[in-house]
Short mmCIF file of C-alpha atoms in Angstrom, two decimals:
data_model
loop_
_atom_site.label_atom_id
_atom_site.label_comp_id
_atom_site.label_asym_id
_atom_site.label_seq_id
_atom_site.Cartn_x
_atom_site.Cartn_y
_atom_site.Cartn_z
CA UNK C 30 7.15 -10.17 -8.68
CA UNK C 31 10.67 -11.42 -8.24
CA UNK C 32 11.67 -9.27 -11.03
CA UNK C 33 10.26 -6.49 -9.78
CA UNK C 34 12.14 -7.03 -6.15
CA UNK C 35 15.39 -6.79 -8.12
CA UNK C 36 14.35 -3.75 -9.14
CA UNK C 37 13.71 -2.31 -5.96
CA UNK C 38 16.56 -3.79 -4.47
CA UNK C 39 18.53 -2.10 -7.90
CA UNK C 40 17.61 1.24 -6.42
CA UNK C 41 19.65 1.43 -3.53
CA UNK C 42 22.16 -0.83 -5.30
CA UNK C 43 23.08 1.83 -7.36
CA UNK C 44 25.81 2.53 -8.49
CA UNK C 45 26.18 -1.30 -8.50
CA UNK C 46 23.84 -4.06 -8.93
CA UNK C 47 22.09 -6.36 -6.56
CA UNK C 48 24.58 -8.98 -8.38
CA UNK C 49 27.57 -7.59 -6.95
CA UNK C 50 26.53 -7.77 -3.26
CA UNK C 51 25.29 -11.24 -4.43
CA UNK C 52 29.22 -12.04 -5.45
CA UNK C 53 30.57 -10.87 -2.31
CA UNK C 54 28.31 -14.00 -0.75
CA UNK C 55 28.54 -16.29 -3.31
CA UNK C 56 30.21 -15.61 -6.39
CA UNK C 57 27.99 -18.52 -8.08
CA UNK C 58 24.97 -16.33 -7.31
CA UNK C 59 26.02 -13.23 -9.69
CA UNK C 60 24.20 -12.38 -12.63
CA UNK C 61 26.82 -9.88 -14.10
CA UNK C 62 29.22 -12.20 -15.05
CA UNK C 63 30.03 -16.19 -15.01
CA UNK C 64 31.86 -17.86 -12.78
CA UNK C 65 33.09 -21.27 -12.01
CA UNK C 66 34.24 -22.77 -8.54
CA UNK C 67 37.15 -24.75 -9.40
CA UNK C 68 36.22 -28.40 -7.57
CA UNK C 69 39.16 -30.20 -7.72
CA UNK C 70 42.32 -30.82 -10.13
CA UNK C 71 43.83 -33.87 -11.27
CA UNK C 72 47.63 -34.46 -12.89
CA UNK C 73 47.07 -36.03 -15.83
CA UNK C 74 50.80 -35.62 -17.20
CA UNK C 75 53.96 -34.26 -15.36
CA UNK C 76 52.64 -30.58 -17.50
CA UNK C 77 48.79 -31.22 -18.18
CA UNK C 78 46.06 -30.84 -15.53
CA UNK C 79 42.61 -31.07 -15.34
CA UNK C 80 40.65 -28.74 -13.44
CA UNK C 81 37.05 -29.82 -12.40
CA UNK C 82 34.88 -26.65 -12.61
CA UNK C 83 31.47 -25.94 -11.43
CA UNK C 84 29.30 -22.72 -13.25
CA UNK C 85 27.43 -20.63 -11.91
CA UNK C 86 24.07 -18.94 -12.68
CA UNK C 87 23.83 -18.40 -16.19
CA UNK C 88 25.79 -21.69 -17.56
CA UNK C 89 23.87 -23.38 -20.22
CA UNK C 90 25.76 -27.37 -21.33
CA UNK C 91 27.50 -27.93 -24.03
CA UNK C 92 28.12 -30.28 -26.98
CA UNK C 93 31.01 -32.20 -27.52
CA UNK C 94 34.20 -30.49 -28.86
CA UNK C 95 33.27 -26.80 -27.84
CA UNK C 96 35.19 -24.48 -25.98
CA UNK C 97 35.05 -21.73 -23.44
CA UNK C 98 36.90 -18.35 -22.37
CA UNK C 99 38.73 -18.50 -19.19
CA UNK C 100 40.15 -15.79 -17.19
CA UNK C 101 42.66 -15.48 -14.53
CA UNK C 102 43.98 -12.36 -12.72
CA UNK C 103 48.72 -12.82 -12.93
CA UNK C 104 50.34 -10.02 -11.13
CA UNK C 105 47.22 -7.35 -11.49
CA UNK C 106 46.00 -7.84 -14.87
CA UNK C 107 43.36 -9.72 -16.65
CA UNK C 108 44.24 -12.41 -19.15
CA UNK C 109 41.44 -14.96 -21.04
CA UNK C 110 42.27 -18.15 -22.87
CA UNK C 111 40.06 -20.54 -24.42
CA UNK C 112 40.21 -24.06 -23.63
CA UNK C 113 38.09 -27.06 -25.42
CA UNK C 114 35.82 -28.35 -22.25
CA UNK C 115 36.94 -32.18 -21.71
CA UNK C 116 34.51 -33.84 -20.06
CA UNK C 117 30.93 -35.08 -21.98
CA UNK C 118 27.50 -32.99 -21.71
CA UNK C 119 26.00 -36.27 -20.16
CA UNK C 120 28.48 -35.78 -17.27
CA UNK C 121 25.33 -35.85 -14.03
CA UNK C 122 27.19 -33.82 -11.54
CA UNK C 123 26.69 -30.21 -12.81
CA UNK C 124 30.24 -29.47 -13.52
CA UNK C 125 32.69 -29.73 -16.63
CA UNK C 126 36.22 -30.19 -16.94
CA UNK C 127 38.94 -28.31 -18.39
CA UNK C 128 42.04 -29.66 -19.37
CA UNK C 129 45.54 -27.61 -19.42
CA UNK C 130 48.63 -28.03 -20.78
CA UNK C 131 51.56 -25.98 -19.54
CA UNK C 132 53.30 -24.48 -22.33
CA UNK C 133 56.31 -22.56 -22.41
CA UNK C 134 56.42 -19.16 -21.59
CA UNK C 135 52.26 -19.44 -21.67
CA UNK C 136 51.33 -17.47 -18.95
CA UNK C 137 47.68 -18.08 -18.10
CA UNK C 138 48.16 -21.73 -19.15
CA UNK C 139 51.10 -22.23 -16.50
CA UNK C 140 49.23 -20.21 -14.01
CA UNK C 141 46.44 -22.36 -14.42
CA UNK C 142 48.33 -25.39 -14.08
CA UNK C 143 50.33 -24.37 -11.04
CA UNK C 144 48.98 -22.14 -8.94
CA UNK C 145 44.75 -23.14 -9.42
CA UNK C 146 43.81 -24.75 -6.40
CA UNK C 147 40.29 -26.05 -5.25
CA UNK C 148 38.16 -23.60 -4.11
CA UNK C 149 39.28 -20.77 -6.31
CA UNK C 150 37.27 -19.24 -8.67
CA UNK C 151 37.46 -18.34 -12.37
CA UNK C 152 35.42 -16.43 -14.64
CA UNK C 153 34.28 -18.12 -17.68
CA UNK C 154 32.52 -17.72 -21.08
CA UNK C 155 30.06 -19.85 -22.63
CA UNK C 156 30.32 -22.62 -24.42
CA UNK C 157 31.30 -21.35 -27.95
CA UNK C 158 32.95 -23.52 -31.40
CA UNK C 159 31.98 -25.24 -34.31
CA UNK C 160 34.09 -28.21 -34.27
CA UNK C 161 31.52 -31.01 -32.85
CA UNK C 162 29.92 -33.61 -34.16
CA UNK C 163 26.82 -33.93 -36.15
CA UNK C 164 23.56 -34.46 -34.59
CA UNK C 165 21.57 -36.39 -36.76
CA UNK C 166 23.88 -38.07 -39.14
CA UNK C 167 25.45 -41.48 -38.28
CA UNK C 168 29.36 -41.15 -39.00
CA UNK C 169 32.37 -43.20 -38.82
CA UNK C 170 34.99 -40.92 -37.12
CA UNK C 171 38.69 -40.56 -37.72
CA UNK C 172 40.22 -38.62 -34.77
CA UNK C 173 43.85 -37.56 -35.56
CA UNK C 174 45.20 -35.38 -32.41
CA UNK C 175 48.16 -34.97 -30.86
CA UNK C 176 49.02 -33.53 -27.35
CA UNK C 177 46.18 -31.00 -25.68
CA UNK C 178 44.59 -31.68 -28.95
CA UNK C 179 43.16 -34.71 -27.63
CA UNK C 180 41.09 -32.38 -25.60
CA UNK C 181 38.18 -31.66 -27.61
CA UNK C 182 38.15 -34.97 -29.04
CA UNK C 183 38.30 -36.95 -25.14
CA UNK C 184 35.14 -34.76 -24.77
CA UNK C 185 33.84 -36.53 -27.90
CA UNK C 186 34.62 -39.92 -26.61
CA UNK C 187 33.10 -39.14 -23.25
CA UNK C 188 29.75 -38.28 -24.56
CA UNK C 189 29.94 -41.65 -27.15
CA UNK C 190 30.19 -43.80 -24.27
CA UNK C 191 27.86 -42.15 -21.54
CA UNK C 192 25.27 -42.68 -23.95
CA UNK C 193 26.36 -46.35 -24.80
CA UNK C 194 26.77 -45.58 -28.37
CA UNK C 195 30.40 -45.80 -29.14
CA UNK C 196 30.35 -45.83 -33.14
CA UNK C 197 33.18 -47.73 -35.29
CA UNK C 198 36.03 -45.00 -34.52
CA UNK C 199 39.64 -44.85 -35.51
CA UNK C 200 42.08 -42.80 -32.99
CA UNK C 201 45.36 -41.71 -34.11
CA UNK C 202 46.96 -39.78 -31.22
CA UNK C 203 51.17 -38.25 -31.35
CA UNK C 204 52.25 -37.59 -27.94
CA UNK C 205 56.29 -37.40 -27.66
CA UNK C 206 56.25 -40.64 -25.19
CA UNK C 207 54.13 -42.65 -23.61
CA UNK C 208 53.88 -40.88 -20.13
CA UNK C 209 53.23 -37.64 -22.23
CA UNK C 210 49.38 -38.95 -23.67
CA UNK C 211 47.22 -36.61 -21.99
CA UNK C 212 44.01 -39.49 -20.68
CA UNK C 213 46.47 -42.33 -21.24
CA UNK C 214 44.45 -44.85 -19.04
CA UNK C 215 41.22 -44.26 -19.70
CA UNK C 216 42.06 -44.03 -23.19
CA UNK C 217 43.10 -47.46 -23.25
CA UNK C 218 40.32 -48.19 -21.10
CA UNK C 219 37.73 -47.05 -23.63
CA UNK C 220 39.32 -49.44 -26.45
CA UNK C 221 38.88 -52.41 -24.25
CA UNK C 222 35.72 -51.38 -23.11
CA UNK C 223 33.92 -50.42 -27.03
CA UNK C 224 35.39 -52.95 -29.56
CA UNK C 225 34.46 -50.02 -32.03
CA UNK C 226 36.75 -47.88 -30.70
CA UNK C 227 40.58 -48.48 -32.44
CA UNK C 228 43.05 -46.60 -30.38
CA UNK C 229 46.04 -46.09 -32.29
CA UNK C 230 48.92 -44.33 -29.92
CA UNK C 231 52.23 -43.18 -31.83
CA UNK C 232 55.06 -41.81 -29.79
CA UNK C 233 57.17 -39.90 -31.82
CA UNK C 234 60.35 -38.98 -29.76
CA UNK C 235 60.63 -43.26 -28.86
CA UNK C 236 63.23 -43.98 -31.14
CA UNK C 237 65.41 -41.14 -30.00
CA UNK C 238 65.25 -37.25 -31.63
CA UNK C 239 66.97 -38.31 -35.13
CA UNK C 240 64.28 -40.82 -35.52
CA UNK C 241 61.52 -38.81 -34.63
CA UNK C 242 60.53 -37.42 -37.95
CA UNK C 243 59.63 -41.18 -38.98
CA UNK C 244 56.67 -41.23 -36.55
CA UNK C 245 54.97 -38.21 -37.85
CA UNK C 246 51.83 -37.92 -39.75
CA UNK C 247 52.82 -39.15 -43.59
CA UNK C 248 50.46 -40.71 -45.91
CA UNK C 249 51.90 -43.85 -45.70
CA UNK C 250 51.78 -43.92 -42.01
CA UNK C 251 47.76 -42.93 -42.47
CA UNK C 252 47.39 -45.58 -44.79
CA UNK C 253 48.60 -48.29 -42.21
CA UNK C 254 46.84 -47.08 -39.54
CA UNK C 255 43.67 -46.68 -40.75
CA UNK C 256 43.23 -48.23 -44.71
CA UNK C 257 39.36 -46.90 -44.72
CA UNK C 258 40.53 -43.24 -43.85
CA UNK C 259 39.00 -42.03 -47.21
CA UNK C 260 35.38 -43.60 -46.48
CA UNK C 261 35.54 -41.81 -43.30
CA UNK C 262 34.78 -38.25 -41.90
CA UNK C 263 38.01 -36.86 -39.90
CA UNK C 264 38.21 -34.04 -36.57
CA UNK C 265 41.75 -33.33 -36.29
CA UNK C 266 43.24 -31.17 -33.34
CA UNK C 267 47.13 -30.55 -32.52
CA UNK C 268 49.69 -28.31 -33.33
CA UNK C 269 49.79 -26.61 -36.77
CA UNK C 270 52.54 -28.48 -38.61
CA UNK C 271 50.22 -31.99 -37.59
CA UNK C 272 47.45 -30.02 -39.23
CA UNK C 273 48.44 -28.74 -41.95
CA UNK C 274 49.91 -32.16 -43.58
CA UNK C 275 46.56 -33.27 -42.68
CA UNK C 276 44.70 -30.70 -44.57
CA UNK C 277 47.10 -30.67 -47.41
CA UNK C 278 46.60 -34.38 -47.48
CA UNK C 279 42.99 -34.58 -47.64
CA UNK C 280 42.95 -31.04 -50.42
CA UNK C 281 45.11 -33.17 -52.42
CA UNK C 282 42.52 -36.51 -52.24
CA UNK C 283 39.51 -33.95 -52.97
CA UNK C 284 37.97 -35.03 -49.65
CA UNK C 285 38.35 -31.86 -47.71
CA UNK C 286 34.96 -31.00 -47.26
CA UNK C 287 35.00 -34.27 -44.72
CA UNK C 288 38.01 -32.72 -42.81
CA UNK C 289 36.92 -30.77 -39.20
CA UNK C 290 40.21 -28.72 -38.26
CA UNK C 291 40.41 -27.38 -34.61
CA UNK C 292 43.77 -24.89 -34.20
CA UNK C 293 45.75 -23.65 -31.55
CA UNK C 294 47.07 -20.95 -33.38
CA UNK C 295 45.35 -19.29 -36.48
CA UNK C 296 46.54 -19.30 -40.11
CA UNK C 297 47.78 -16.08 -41.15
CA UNK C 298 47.76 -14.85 -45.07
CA UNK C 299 51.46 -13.38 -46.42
CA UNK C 300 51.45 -9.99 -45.14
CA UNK C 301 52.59 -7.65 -48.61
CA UNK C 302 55.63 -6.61 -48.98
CA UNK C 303 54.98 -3.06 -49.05
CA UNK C 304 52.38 -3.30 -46.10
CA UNK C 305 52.84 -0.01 -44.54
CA UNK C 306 51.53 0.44 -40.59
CA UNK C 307 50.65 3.74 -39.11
CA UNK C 308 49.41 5.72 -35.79
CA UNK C 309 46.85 4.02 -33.71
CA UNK C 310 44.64 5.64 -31.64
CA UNK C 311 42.91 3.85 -29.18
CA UNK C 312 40.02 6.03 -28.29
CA UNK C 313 38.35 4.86 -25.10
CA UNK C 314 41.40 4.58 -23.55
CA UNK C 315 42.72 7.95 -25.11
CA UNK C 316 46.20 6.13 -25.77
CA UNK C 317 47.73 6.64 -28.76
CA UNK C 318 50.94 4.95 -30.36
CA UNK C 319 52.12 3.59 -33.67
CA UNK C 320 52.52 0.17 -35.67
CA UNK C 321 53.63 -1.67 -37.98
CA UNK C 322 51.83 -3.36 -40.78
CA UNK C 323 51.78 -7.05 -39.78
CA UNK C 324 51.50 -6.96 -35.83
CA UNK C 325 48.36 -8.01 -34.53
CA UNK C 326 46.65 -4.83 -33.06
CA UNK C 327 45.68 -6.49 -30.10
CA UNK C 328 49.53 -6.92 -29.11
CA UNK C 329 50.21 -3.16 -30.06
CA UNK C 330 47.74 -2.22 -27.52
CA UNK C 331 49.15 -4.29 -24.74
CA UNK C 332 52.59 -2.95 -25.74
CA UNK C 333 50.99 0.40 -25.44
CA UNK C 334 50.24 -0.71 -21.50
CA UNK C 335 46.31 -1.25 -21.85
CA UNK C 336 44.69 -4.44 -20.97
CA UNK C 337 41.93 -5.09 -23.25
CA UNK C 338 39.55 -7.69 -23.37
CA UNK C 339 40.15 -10.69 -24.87
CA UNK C 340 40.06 -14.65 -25.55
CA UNK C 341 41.51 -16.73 -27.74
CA UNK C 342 44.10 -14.31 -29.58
CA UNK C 343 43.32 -16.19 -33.05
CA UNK C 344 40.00 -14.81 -34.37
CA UNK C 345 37.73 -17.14 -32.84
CA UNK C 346 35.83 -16.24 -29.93
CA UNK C 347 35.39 -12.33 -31.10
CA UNK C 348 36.29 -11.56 -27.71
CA UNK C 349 38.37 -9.02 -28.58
CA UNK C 350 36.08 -7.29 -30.48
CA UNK C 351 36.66 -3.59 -31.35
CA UNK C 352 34.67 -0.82 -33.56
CA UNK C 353 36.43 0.73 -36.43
CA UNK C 354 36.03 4.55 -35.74
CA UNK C 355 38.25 5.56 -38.85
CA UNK C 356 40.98 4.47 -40.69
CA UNK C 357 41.63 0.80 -42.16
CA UNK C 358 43.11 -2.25 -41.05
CA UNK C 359 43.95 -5.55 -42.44
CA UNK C 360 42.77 -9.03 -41.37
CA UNK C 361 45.80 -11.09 -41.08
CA UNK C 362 43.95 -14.62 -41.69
CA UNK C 363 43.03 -13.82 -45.39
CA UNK C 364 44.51 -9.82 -46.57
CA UNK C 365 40.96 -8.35 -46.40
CA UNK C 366 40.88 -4.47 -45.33
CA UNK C 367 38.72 -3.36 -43.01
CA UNK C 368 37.62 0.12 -43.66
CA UNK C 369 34.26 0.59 -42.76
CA UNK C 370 33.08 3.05 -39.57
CA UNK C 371 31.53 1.26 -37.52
CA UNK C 372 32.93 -2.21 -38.42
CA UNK C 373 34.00 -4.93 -35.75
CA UNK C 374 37.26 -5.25 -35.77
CA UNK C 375 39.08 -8.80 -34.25
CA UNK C 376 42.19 -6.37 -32.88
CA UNK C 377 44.07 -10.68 -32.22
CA UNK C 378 43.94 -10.91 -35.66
CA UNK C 379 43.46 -7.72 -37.43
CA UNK C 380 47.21 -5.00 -38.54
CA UNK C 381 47.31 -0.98 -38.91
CA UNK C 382 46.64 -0.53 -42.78
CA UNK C 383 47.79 3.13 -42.83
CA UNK C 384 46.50 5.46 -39.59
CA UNK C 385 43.87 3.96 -37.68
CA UNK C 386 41.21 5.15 -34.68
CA UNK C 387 39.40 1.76 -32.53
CA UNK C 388 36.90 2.63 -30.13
CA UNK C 389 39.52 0.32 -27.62
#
């Protein structure tokens, strides 16, 4: 019955949906899209802040460590980011958190931080990722983060502790100082709190600038923190240089299939030397330019003044999503061409490989 009153009520709707009227009340109620009512934010660091969000119809919970798409509308136009959801499933309110840091020149992440106020609203994706914990298998975690990285991970802690089963974990966290850890307190809280729980902070920019490069991740550093890391199963999150001497640390011990890698930024193959671009043509939006061989396609199109859709701008959400009408491109992440009609195409992550035609 109620499906069939939507129907009816579709009719004179049209051109629009009963869910648009619906938005215009309460933009919780819509069906066409997910959004969020942002409840409240909290400062966590003089550049990081948390925004306490509450979904609307449609939201399904998450597990620890995933992520979502979140847009904002700066100066007219559409922008989506993807940021690990902090706070555990087991949180009994309804609502999750978000947690932001302000980068440099990052516009969506500095609008979010500044200008996001209580009572706004935000549409959302859902929860999406692979880099969570297991289920059913008992594990002794390493966490290795450093900065926002901690996000995903806090989310991990969260959930450990709501459910009063805080496992033997090891916690090696960078932040530049100590007012710059991201959860500070209640990360120190949680290590009094759960005697499992060894919370090992390391502020790298302490001991001055010249210094700094003795606080980073090394191997003998690991080994003093945590002597069992190679009996252990490790989720690392931070910035890529952090990452990649963690992964080339645990390739080199042969334990890599144990290592869970979350990235801000993806890893991009060398582009060949005699990579050669070509004309794009963006057919849906009838624009047409030209590129180069090793510029993400989703950047020539914004050059090009369009505004398409799109998340986390490293190949993992697929929110940017495109068909391959004709032509070939190349994925920047491992050299593969694309040259298949009808193909989805990542445009974040995905070059001109000679003339080209998207469906965009």
């Amino acid at each position: 019955m109620k499906a069939r009153l939507l129907d009816l009520a579709g009719l004179f709707a049209t051109p629009l949906r009963p869910s648009h009227y619906l938005e215009l009340v309460n933009p919780l109620w819509t069906t066409h899209r997910l959004q969020a009512r942002v409840e409240s934010v909290w400062d966590e660091t003089a550049d990081a802040r948390t925004l306490t969000l509450r979904p609307g119809r449609g939201w399904r919970s998450h597990r620890a460590g995933q992520f979502i798409r979140v847009g904002a509308s700066i100066d007219g136009l559409r922008h989506t980011r993807t940021y690990s959801i902090s706070s555990a499933p087991e949180r009994g309110d309804e609502c999750i958190t978000i947690t932001v840091k302000a980068v440099d020149g990052g516009r969506v992440s500095r609008h979010l931080v500044r200008q996001i106020k209580p009572g706004d609203y935000l549409p959302i994706g859902l929860p999406q990722g692979e880099f969570v914990l297991p289920e059913a298998m008992p594990v002794r975690p390493l966490f290795i983060t450093a900065g926002s990285g901690i996000t995903p991970v806090m989310a991990m802690l969260r959930s450990y502790a709501a459910l009063g089963r805080m496992p033997d974990v090891t916690h090696i966290h960078y932040a530049p100082h100590a007012y710059d850890v991201i959860f500070g307190n209640e990360l120190k809280a949680l290590a009094a709190a759960h005697p499992g729980y060894k919370l090992k902070l390391v502020h790298t920019r302490e001991l001055g600038a010249e210094l700094s490069q003795r606080r980073h991740f090394s191997a003998e550093q690991l080994a003093e923190l945590c002597p069992d890391w190679a009996e252990r199963d490790v989720w690392g999150c931070g910035p890529a240089a952090l990452l990649g001497a963690v992964e080339s640390h645990w390739n080199q011990a042969g334990r890599a299939r144990h290592l869970h890698l979350e990235r801000f930024q993806a890893v991009l193959a060398p582009v060949p030397a005699d990579a050669a671009g070509g004309h794009v043509s963006f057919t849906t939006s009838k624009c047409e330019t030209d590129a180069d061989g090793h510029t993400p396609l989703l950047r020539v199109a914004e050059a090009a003044g369009l505004n398409p859709a799109h998340g986390c701008r490293m190949g993992i959400c697929h929110g940017c999503d495109a068909v391959l009408v004709s032509g070939c491109v190349r994925d920047l992440r491992t050299g593969a061409l694309i040259d298949e009609p009808g193909d989805k195409v990542q445009v974040c992550v995905s070059a001109a490989c000679g003339d080209v035609a998207l469906a965009l």
